[in-house]
C-alpha atoms as a printed R data frame, in Angstrom:
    type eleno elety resid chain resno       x       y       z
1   ATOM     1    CA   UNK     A     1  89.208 177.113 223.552
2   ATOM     2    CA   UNK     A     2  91.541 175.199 225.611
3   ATOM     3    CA   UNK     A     3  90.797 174.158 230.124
4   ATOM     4    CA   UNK     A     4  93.471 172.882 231.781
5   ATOM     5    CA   UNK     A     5  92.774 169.882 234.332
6   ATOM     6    CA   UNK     A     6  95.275 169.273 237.372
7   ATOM     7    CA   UNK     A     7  95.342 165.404 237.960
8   ATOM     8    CA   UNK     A     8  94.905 163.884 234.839
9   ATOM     9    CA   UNK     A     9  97.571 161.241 234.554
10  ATOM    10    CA   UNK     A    10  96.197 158.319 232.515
11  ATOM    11    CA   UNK     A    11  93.965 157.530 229.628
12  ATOM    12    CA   UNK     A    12  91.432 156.166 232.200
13  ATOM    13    CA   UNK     A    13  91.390 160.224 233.673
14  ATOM    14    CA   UNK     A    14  90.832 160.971 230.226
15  ATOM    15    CA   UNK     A    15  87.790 158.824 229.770
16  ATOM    16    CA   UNK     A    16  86.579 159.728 233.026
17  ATOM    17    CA   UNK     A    17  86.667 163.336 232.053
18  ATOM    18    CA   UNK     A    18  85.518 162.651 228.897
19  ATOM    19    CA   UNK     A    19  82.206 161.284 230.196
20  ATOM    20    CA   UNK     A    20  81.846 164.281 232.554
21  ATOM    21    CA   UNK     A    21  81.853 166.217 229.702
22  ATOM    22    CA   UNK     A    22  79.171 163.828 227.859
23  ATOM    23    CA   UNK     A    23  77.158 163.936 230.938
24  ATOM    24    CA   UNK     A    24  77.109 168.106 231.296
25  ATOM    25    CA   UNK     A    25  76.195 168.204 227.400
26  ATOM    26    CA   UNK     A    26  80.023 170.057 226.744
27  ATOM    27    CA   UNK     A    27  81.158 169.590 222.969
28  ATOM    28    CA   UNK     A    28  84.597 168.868 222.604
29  ATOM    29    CA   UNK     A    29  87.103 168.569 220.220
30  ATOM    30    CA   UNK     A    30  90.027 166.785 221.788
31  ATOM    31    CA   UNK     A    31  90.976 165.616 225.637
32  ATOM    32    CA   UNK     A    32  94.610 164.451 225.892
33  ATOM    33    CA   UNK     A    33  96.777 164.360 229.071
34  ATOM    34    CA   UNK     A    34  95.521 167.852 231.308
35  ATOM    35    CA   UNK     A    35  94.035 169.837 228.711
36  ATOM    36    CA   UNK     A    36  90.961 169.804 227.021
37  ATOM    37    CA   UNK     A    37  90.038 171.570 223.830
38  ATOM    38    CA   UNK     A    38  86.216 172.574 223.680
39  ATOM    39    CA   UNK     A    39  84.513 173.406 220.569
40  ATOM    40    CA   UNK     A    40  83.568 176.811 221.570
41  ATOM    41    CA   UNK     A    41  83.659 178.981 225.407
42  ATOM    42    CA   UNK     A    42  82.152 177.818 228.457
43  ATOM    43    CA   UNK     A    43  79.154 180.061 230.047
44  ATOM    44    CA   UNK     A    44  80.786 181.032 233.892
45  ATOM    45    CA   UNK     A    45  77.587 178.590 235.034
46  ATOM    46    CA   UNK     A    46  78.593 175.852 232.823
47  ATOM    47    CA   UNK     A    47  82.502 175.961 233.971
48  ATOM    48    CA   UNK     A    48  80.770 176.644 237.369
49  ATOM    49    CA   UNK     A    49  78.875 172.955 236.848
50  ATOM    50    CA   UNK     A    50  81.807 171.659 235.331
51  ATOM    51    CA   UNK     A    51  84.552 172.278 238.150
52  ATOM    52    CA   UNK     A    52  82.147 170.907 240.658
53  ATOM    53    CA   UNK     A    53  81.438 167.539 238.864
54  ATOM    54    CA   UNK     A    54  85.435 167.952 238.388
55  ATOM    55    CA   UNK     A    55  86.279 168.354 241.569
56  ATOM    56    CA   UNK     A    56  83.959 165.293 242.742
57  ATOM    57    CA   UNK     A    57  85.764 162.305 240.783
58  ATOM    58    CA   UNK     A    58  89.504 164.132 242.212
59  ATOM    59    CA   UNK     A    59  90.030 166.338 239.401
60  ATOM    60    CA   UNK     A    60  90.607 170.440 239.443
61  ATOM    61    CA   UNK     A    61  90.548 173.423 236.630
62  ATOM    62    CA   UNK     A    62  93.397 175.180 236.317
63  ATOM    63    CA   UNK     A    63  93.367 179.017 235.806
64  ATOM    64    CA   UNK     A    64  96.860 180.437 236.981
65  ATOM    65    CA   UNK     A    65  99.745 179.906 234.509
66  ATOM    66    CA   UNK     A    66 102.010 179.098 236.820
67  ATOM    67    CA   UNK     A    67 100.150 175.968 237.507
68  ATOM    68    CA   UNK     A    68  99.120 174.989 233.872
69  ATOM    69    CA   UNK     A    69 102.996 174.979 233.704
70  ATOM    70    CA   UNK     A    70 103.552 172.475 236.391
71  ATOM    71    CA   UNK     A    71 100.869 170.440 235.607
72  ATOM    72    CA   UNK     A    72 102.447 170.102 231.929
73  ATOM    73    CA   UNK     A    73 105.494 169.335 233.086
74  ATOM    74    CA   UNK     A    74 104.312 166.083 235.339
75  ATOM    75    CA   UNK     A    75 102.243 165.450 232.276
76  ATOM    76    CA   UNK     A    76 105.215 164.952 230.182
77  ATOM    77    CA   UNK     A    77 107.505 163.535 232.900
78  ATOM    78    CA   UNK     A    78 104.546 160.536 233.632
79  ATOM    79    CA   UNK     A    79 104.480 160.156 229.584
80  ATOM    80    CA   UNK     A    80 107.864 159.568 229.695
81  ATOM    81    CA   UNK     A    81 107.940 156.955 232.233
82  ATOM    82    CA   UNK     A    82 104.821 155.102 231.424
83  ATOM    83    CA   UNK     A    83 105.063 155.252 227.323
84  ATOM    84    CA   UNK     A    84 108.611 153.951 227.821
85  ATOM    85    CA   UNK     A    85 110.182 157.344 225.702
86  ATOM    86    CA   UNK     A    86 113.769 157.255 225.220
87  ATOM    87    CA   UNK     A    87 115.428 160.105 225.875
88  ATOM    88    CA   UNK     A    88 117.644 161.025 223.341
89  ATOM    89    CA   UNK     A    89 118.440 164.532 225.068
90  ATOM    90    CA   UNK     A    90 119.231 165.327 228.335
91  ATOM    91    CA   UNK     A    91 115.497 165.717 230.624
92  ATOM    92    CA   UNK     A    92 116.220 169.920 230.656
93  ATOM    93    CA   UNK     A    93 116.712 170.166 227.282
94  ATOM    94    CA   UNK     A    94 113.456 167.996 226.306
95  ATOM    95    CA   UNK     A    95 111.444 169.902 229.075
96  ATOM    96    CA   UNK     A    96 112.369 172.936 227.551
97  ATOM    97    CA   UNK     A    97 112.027 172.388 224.222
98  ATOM    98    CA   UNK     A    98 108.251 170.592 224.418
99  ATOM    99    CA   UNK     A    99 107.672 173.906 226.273
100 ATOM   100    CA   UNK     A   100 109.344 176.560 224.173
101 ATOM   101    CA   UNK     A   101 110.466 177.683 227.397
102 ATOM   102    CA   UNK     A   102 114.127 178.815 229.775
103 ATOM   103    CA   UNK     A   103 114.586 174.889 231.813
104 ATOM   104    CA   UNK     A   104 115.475 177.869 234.457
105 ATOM   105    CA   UNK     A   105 112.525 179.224 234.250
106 ATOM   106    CA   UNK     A   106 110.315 175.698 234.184
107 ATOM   107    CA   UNK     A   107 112.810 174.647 237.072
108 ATOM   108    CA   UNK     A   108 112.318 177.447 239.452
109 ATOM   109    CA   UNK     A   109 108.544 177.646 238.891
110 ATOM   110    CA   UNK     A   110 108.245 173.973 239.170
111 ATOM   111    CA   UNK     A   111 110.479 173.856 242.587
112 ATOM   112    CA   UNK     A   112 108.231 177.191 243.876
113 ATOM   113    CA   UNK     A   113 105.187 175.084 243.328
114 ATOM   114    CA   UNK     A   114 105.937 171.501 244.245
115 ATOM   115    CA   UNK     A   115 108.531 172.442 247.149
116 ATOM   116    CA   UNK     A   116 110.451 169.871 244.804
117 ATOM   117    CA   UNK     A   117 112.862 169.591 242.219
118 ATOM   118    CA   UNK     A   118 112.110 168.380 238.510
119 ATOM   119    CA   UNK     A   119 114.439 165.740 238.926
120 ATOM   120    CA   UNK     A   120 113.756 164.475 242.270
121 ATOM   121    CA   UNK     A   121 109.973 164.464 241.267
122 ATOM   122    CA   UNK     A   122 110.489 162.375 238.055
123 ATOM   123    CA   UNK     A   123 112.707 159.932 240.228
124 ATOM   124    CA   UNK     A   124 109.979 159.626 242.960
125 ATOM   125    CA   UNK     A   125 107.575 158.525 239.621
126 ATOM   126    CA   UNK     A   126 110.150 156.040 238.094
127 ATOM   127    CA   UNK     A   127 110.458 154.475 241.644
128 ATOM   128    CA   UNK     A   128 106.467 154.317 242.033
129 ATOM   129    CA   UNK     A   129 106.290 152.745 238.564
130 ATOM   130    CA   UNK     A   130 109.602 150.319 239.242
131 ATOM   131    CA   UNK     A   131 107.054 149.310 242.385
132 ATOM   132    CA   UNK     A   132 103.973 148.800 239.767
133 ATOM   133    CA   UNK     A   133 106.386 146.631 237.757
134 ATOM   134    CA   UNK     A   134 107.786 144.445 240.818
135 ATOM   135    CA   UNK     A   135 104.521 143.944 241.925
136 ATOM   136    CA   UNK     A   136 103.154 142.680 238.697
137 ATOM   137    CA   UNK     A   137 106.219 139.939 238.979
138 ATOM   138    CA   UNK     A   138 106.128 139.790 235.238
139 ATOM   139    CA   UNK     A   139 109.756 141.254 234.168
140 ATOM   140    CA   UNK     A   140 113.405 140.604 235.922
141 ATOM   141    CA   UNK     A   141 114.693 143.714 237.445
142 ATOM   142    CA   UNK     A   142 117.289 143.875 234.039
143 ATOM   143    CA   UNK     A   143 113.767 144.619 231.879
144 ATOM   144    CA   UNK     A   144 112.687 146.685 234.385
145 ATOM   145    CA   UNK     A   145 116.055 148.805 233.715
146 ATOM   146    CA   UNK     A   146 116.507 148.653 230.648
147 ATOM   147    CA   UNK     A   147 112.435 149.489 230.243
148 ATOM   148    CA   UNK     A   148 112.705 152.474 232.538
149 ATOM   149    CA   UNK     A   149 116.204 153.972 230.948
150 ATOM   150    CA   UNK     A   150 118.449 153.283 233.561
151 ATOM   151    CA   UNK     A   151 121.825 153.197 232.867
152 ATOM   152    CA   UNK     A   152 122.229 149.548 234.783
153 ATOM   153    CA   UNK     A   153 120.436 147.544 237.497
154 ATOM   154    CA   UNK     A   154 122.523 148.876 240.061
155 ATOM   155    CA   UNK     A   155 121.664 152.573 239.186
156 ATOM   156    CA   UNK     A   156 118.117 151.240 238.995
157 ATOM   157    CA   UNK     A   157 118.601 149.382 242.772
158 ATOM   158    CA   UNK     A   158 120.740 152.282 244.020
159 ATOM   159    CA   UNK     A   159 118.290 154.838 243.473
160 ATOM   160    CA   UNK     A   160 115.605 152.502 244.477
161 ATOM   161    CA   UNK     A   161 117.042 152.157 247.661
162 ATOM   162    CA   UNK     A   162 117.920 156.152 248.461
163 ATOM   163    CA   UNK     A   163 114.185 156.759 247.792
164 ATOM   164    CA   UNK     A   164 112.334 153.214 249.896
165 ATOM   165    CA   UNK     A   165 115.115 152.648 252.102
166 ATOM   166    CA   UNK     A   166 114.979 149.020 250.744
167 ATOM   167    CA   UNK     A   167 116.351 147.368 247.918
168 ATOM   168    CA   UNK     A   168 114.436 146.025 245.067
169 ATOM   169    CA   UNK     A   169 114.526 142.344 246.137
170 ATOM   170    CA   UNK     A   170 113.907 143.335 249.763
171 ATOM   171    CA   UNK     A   171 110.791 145.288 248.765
172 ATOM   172    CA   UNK     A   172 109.754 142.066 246.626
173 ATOM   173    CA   UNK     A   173 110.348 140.345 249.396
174 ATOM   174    CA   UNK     A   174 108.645 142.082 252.330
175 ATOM   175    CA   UNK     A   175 105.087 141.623 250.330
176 ATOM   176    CA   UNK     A   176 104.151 145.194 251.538
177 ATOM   177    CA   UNK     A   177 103.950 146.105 248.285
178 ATOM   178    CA   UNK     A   178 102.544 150.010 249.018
179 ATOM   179    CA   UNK     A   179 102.602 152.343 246.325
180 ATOM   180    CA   UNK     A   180 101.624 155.472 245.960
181 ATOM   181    CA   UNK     A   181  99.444 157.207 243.290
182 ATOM   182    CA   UNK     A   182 100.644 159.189 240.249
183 ATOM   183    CA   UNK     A   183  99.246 162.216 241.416
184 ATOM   184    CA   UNK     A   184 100.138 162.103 245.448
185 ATOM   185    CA   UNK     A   185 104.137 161.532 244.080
């Protein structure tokens, strides 16, 4: 039996749900990225438990399709960015085919959900993860480009700048370094 979790966005959500799980005495088989495979159905008291402990460390079941759907899709747009996936498709046709789904469909549900597109959403997350990455100070905004998938530094500064209002350098520069978390983009 599969649960679907709404916030998961890193391996340290998954070991944070995992010891939830250890800690309520819930056998498992697998936890990956917002879903969680259980070994066998959870007693309405037991889920009861299990939402509220959920709930406490920022985490939230999912029931209605609609939003397992969204939450897959920033799943796979986050595992994009921060496993550094090439895309060798264009982002509706990859969306739709890890989700044997219509893109139209995805899109429009997506959009009636997040009051967002696809596209601007997965921009907001490069941009929060370009922040991570100038704030670390470790790579030249060229690695940062080429790590990310953008076509150049200036599409990588360009877009930066429509989203901050700043450029990369004057973001760097300003020492605010304020970023946002995966799951408030």
């Amino acid at each position: 039996m599969k649960i679907f979790i709404k916030n998961m966005v890193c391996p340290r959500c998954i070991m944070v749900v995992e010891s939830t799980l250890v800690k309520l005495s819930i056998p498992f088989v697998t936890i990956d990225l917002g879903e969680v495979t259980l070994e066998q159905p959870l007693s309405s008291e037991l889920r009861s438990q299990l939402e509220t402990e959920l709930q406490k460390i920022g985490f939230q079941l999912i029931d209605e399709k609609k939003d397992r759907l969204v939450e897959q899709v920033k799943v796979l747009l986050v595992k994009l960015i921060y496993d550094n996936v090439e895309l060798k498709v264009n982002l509706s046709d990859y969306l739709s085919d890890k989700l044997s789904m219509d893109y139209t469909y995805i899109s429009n549900q997506f959009s009636e959900m997040e009051k967002t597109t696809i596209e601007k959403y997965f921009i907001a997350q490069k941009i929060e993860r370009v922040k991570e990455l100038l704030r670390y100070d470790e790579m030249s905004l060229s690695e940062i480009a080429f790590q990310l998938n953008y076509s150049s530094v200036a599409h990588l500064s360009g877009q930066f700048k429509r989203v901050t209002g700043l450029t990369p350098s004057q973001f760097k520069q300003k020492g605010d370094l304020q970023r946002r978390p995966i799951d408030q983009v």
